[in-house]
PDB file of C-alpha atoms in Angstrom:
ATOM      1  CA  MET A   1       6.094 -16.448   5.657  1.00 94.00           C
ATOM      2  CA  ILE A   2       5.612 -13.986   8.684  1.00 97.00           C
ATOM      3  CA  ILE A   3       3.864 -10.491   8.419  1.00 97.00           C
ATOM      4  CA  ARG A   4       5.757  -7.992  11.060  1.00 96.00           C
ATOM      5  CA  LYS A   5       5.930  -4.162  12.326  1.00 95.00           C
ATOM      6  CA  ALA A   6       8.763  -2.906   9.900  1.00 96.00           C
ATOM      7  CA  ASN A   7      12.097  -1.652  11.863  1.00 94.00           C
ATOM      8  CA  ILE A   8      14.938   0.871  10.900  1.00 95.00           C
ATOM      9  CA  SER A   9      16.575  -2.091   9.601  1.00 96.00           C
ATOM     10  CA  ASP A  10      13.993  -2.834   7.126  1.00 97.00           C
ATOM     11  CA  ALA A  11      14.402   0.504   5.005  1.00 97.00           C
ATOM     12  CA  SER A  12      16.435  -0.597   2.620  1.00 98.00           C
ATOM     13  CA  GLY A  13      14.576  -4.259   1.923  1.00 98.00           C
ATOM     14  CA  ILE A  14      11.126  -2.095   2.021  1.00 98.00           C
ATOM     15  CA  ALA A  15      13.191   0.339  -0.813  1.00 98.00           C
ATOM     16  CA  LYS A  16      14.075  -2.610  -3.157  1.00 98.00           C
ATOM     17  CA  VAL A  17      10.343  -4.203  -3.093  1.00 98.00           C
ATOM     18  CA  HIS A  18       9.069  -0.471  -3.346  1.00 98.00           C
ATOM     19  CA  VAL A  19      11.179   0.634  -6.286  1.00 98.00           C
ATOM     20  CA  ASP A  20      10.732  -3.017  -7.914  1.00 98.00           C
ATOM     21  CA  SER A  21       7.044  -3.136  -7.781  1.00 96.00           C
ATOM     22  CA  TRP A  22       6.816   0.929  -9.612  1.00 96.00           C
ATOM     23  CA  ARG A  23       8.486  -0.785 -11.699  1.00 97.00           C
ATOM     24  CA  THR A  24       6.340  -3.595 -12.949  1.00 95.00           C
ATOM     25  CA  THR A  25       3.212  -2.570 -11.968  1.00 94.00           C
ATOM     26  CA  TYR A  26       3.356   0.754 -13.507  1.00 96.00           C
ATOM     27  CA  LYS A  27       5.527   0.246 -17.049  1.00 95.00           C
ATOM     28  CA  GLY A  28       3.154   1.669 -18.794  1.00 95.00           C
ATOM     29  CA  ILE A  29       1.868   3.431 -16.617  1.00 96.00           C
ATOM     30  CA  ILE A  30       3.808   5.915 -15.285  1.00 96.00           C
ATOM     31  CA  PRO A  31       6.854   7.351 -17.442  1.00 96.00           C
ATOM     32  CA  GLN A  32       9.240   4.716 -18.258  1.00 95.00           C
ATOM     33  CA  SER A  33      11.853   7.599 -17.552  1.00 95.00           C
ATOM     34  CA  PHE A  34      10.489   8.516 -14.013  1.00 96.00           C
ATOM     35  CA  LEU A  35      10.520   3.905 -13.505  1.00 97.00           C
ATOM     36  CA  ASP A  36      14.087   4.242 -14.623  1.00 97.00           C
ATOM     37  CA  GLY A  37      15.247   7.179 -12.196  1.00 96.00           C
ATOM     38  CA  LEU A  38      14.222   5.286  -9.232  1.00 97.00           C
ATOM     39  CA  SER A  39      16.887   4.514  -6.718  1.00 97.00           C
ATOM     40  CA  TYR A  40      17.103   1.951  -3.745  1.00 98.00           C
ATOM     41  CA  GLU A  41      19.686   5.043  -2.360  1.00 97.00           C
ATOM     42  CA  GLN A  42      16.976   7.344  -2.565  1.00 97.00           C
ATOM     43  CA  ARG A  43      13.972   4.815  -1.197  1.00 97.00           C
ATOM     44  CA  THR A  44      16.399   4.083   1.541  1.00 97.00           C
ATOM     45  CA  LYS A  45      16.812   7.312   2.972  1.00 97.00           C
ATOM     46  CA  LEU A  46      12.460   7.896   2.678  1.00 95.00           C
ATOM     47  CA  TRP A  47      11.928   5.146   4.547  1.00 96.00           C
ATOM     48  CA  GLU A  48      14.247   5.595   7.059  1.00 95.00           C
ATOM     49  CA  ASN A  49      12.512   8.545   7.775  1.00 94.00           C
ATOM     50  CA  ASN A  50       9.178   6.965   7.407  1.00 92.00           C
ATOM     51  CA  ILE A  51       9.784   4.758   9.600  1.00 93.00           C
ATOM     52  CA  SER A  52      11.372   6.804  12.204  1.00 91.00           C
ATOM     53  CA  ASP A  53       8.081   8.621  12.211  1.00 78.00           C
ATOM     54  CA  LYS A  54       6.472   7.161  15.190  1.00 68.00           C
ATOM     55  CA  PRO A  55       2.635   7.791  14.163  1.00 69.00           C
ATOM     56  CA  SER A  56       3.415   5.725  11.459  1.00 72.00           C
ATOM     57  CA  MET A  57       2.018   2.214  10.553  1.00 93.00           C
ATOM     58  CA  ILE A  58       4.454   0.003   8.360  1.00 96.00           C
ATOM     59  CA  PHE A  59       4.540  -3.939   8.600  1.00 97.00           C
ATOM     60  CA  VAL A  60       6.430  -5.833   6.284  1.00 98.00           C
ATOM     61  CA  ALA A  61       6.036  -9.394   4.839  1.00 98.00           C
ATOM     62  CA  GLU A  62       9.129 -11.234   5.148  1.00 98.00           C
ATOM     63  CA  ASN A  63       9.811 -14.962   3.904  1.00 97.00           C
ATOM     64  CA  GLU A  64      13.470 -16.334   4.729  1.00 95.00           C
ATOM     65  CA  GLY A  65      14.974 -12.665   5.779  1.00 95.00           C
ATOM     66  CA  GLU A  66      13.646 -11.190   2.673  1.00 97.00           C
ATOM     67  CA  ILE A  67      10.962  -8.330   2.519  1.00 98.00           C
ATOM     68  CA  ILE A  68       8.833  -9.505  -0.132  1.00 98.00           C
ATOM     69  CA  GLY A  69       5.902  -6.800   0.453  1.00 98.00           C
ATOM     70  CA  PHE A  70       4.891  -4.358   3.162  1.00 98.00           C
ATOM     71  CA  VAL A  71       1.885  -2.302   3.732  1.00 98.00           C
ATOM     72  CA  THR A  72       1.617   1.313   5.166  1.00 97.00           C
ATOM     73  CA  GLY A  73      -1.730   3.344   6.638  1.00 96.00           C
ATOM     74  CA  GLY A  74      -2.351   6.380   8.871  1.00 92.00           C
ATOM     75  CA  LYS A  75      -4.470   9.275   8.448  1.00 90.00           C
ATOM     76  CA  ARG A  76      -3.180  11.364   5.084  1.00 90.00           C
ATOM     77  CA  ASN A  77      -3.508  14.907   5.704  1.00 88.00           C
ATOM     78  CA  THR A  78      -6.234  15.380   3.122  1.00 88.00           C
ATOM     79  CA  ASN A  79      -8.063  13.314   5.260  1.00 89.00           C
ATOM     80  CA  GLU A  80      -9.883  15.844   7.510  1.00 89.00           C
ATOM     81  CA  GLU A  81     -13.185  13.072   7.859  1.00 92.00           C
ATOM     82  CA  ALA A  82     -13.142  12.147  11.577  1.00 91.00           C
ATOM     83  CA  GLY A  83     -13.094   8.925  12.230  1.00 91.00           C
ATOM     84  CA  ALA A  84     -11.558   7.343   8.879  1.00 95.00           C
ATOM     85  CA  SER A  85      -8.064   6.722   8.021  1.00 96.00           C
ATOM     86  CA  ASP A  86      -6.306   5.757   5.090  1.00 96.00           C
ATOM     87  CA  LEU A  87      -4.843   2.705   3.474  1.00 97.00           C
ATOM     88  CA  THR A  88      -1.641   4.888   2.161  1.00 95.00           C
ATOM     89  CA  SER A  89       0.234   1.970   0.175  1.00 95.00           C
ATOM     90  CA  ILE A  90       0.802  -1.889  -0.044  1.00 97.00           C
ATOM     91  CA  TYR A  91       3.013  -2.904  -2.578  1.00 97.00           C
ATOM     92  CA  LEU A  92       4.538  -6.871  -3.363  1.00 97.00           C
ATOM     93  CA  LEU A  93       7.678  -8.436  -5.412  1.00 97.00           C
ATOM     94  CA  GLU A  94       5.690  -9.641  -8.568  1.00 94.00           C
ATOM     95  CA  GLU A  95       6.695 -13.125  -8.116  1.00 96.00           C
ATOM     96  CA  TRP A  96       4.867 -12.830  -4.552  1.00 96.00           C
ATOM     97  CA  GLN A  97       1.030 -11.329  -5.916  1.00 92.00           C
ATOM     98  CA  GLY A  98      -1.528 -13.462  -5.877  1.00 91.00           C
ATOM     99  CA  LYS A  99      -0.281 -15.783  -2.748  1.00 94.00           C
ATOM    100  CA  ARG A 100      -2.095 -14.528  -0.158  1.00 94.00           C
ATOM    101  CA  VAL A 101       0.386 -12.589   0.979  1.00 96.00           C
ATOM    102  CA  GLY A 102      -1.561  -8.742   0.206  1.00 95.00           C
ATOM    103  CA  LYS A 103      -4.447 -10.481   1.935  1.00 96.00           C
ATOM    104  CA  LYS A 104      -2.432 -11.195   5.006  1.00 96.00           C
ATOM    105  CA  LEU A 105      -0.558  -7.315   4.795  1.00 97.00           C
ATOM    106  CA  LEU A 106      -4.077  -5.819   4.643  1.00 97.00           C
ATOM    107  CA  ASN A 107      -5.848  -8.399   7.546  1.00 96.00           C
ATOM    108  CA  GLN A 108      -2.537  -6.775   9.777  1.00 97.00           C
ATOM    109  CA  ILE A 109      -3.313  -3.237   9.135  1.00 97.00           C
ATOM    110  CA  MET A 110      -7.468  -3.478   9.246  1.00 96.00           C
ATOM    111  CA  ASN A 111      -6.369  -4.867  12.765  1.00 96.00           C
ATOM    112  CA  VAL A 112      -5.007  -1.753  13.996  1.00 95.00           C
ATOM    113  CA  PHE A 113      -7.006   0.367  12.286  1.00 96.00           C
ATOM    114  CA  LEU A 114     -10.089  -1.744  14.241  1.00 95.00           C
ATOM    115  CA  GLU A 115      -7.684  -1.079  17.305  1.00 95.00           C
ATOM    116  CA  GLN A 116      -7.250   2.293  16.370  1.00 94.00           C
ATOM    117  CA  GLY A 117     -10.732   2.591  16.772  1.00 94.00           C
ATOM    118  CA  TYR A 118     -11.450   3.621  13.161  1.00 95.00           C
ATOM    119  CA  GLN A 119     -14.595   2.049  10.791  1.00 90.00           C
ATOM    120  CA  LYS A 120     -14.139   4.310   7.457  1.00 96.00           C
ATOM    121  CA  ILE A 121     -10.376   3.238   5.518  1.00 97.00           C
ATOM    122  CA  TYR A 122      -9.614   5.049   2.660  1.00 97.00           C
ATOM    123  CA  VAL A 123      -7.490   3.428  -0.433  1.00 97.00           C
ATOM    124  CA  GLU A 124      -6.306   5.611  -3.567  1.00 96.00           C
ATOM    125  CA  VAL A 125      -5.075   3.448  -6.982  1.00 96.00           C
ATOM    126  CA  LEU A 126      -4.389   4.399 -10.349  1.00 97.00           C
ATOM    127  CA  ALA A 127      -7.104   3.481 -12.271  1.00 96.00           C
ATOM    128  CA  ALA A 128      -5.025   1.936 -14.713  1.00 95.00           C
ATOM    129  CA  ASN A 129      -3.509  -0.601 -12.150  1.00 93.00           C
ATOM    130  CA  LYS A 130      -5.039  -3.898 -12.326  1.00 87.00           C
ATOM    131  CA  THR A 131      -4.110  -4.368  -8.839  1.00 86.00           C
ATOM    132  CA  ARG A 132      -7.558  -2.076  -8.085  1.00 88.00           C
ATOM    133  CA  GLN A 133      -9.343  -5.058  -8.092  1.00 92.00           C
ATOM    134  CA  PHE A 134      -7.660  -6.617  -5.253  1.00 94.00           C
ATOM    135  CA  TYR A 135      -9.434  -3.622  -2.673  1.00 95.00           C
ATOM    136  CA  GLN A 136     -12.734  -4.568  -4.714  1.00 94.00           C
ATOM    137  CA  TYR A 137     -12.639  -7.850  -4.171  1.00 94.00           C
ATOM    138  CA  TYR A 138     -12.147  -7.098  -0.248  1.00 95.00           C
ATOM    139  CA  GLY A 139     -15.138  -4.684  -0.297  1.00 95.00           C
ATOM    140  CA  ALA A 140     -13.998  -1.363  -0.932  1.00 96.00           C
ATOM    141  CA  GLU A 141     -16.518   0.646  -2.614  1.00 97.00           C
ATOM    142  CA  TYR A 142     -15.900   3.181  -5.228  1.00 97.00           C
ATOM    143  CA  VAL A 143     -15.718   7.258  -4.299  1.00 97.00           C
ATOM    144  CA  LYS A 144     -14.521   9.240  -7.167  1.00 97.00           C
ATOM    145  CA  THR A 145     -11.757   9.508  -9.594  1.00 97.00           C
ATOM    146  CA  VAL A 146      -9.397  12.567  -9.386  1.00 97.00           C
ATOM    147  CA  GLN A 147      -6.332  13.486 -11.910  1.00 97.00           C
ATOM    148  CA  LEU A 148      -2.380  13.884 -10.820  1.00 95.00           C
ATOM    149  CA  ASN A 149       0.014  14.657 -12.556  1.00 96.00           C
ATOM    150  CA  ILE A 150       3.166  12.039 -12.074  1.00 94.00           C
ATOM    151  CA  ALA A 151       6.182  13.415 -14.073  1.00 93.00           C
ATOM    152  CA  GLY A 152       4.474  15.434 -16.700  1.00 93.00           C
ATOM    153  CA  LYS A 153       1.721  12.765 -17.432  1.00 95.00           C
ATOM    154  CA  ILE A 154      -1.614  13.720 -16.329  1.00 97.00           C
ATOM    155  CA  LEU A 155      -3.385  10.026 -14.319  1.00 97.00           C
ATOM    156  CA  ASP A 156      -6.231   9.144 -13.505  1.00 97.00           C
ATOM    157  CA  GLU A 157      -6.326   7.831  -9.664  1.00 97.00           C
ATOM    158  CA  GLU A 158      -9.317   5.803  -7.421  1.00 97.00           C
ATOM    159  CA  ILE A 159     -10.583   6.578  -4.481  1.00 96.00           C
ATOM    160  CA  TYR A 160     -12.459   4.014  -2.697  1.00 97.00           C
ATOM    161  CA  VAL A 161     -13.628   2.791   0.759  1.00 97.00           C
ATOM    162  CA  TRP A 162     -14.260   0.460   3.139  1.00 97.00           C
ATOM    163  CA  ASN A 163     -17.127   1.290   5.654  1.00 95.00           C
ATOM    164  CA  ASN A 164     -16.869  -1.687   7.835  1.00 92.00           C
ATOM    165  CA  VAL A 165     -13.008  -2.544   9.044  1.00 92.00           C
ATOM    166  CA  GLU A 166     -14.231  -5.663  11.077  1.00 91.00           C
ATOM    167  CA  LYS A 167     -16.087  -7.315   7.281  1.00 90.00           C
ATOM    168  CA  VAL A 168     -13.002  -6.596   6.053  1.00 92.00           C
ATOM    169  CA  ILE A 169     -11.087  -8.933   8.654  1.00 91.00           C
ATOM    170  CA  GLN A 170     -13.489 -11.209   8.064  1.00 90.00           C
ATOM    171  CA  GLN A 171     -12.766 -11.625   4.809  1.00 88.00           C
ATOM    172  CA  SER A 172      -9.216 -11.176   4.937  1.00 86.00           C
ATOM    173  CA  LYS A 173      -8.510 -14.273   7.437  1.00 85.00           C
TER     174      LYS A 173
END
């Protein structure tokens, strides 16, 4: 298994992980009709655009030629804090969760954040998402809860922050 920077030919593999992980992770949280409506084709186009966006940071976990997970980062438009950036997503196929792949993806992106001079990194996660404990395990501290609307359902989203990127890198080695 390797972690590497994504390229345009990875878009369909990333799309598959994106759709499949949303369907398993958010089942019973996000309306099923929304999850059923996710399409590999639509997400492939989204990821082609995302990968083509030069400032984006997208890394994939690949096992025997198959993309099994990915991580993305970059400063959100809503993040106006100097010296801070955002972990915008990290997704794994369900069968790869709990096998240290997420840890390796986290380590990769945190190293890039450090190279770019960031020490404070925010991450947003649905409160009902049990994988939020992953961020807590690696030292992310709760900041606040906001609400968002997905497919007509109001959901709580928790915002966490890491205040020391080097410490996260040490923990995720």
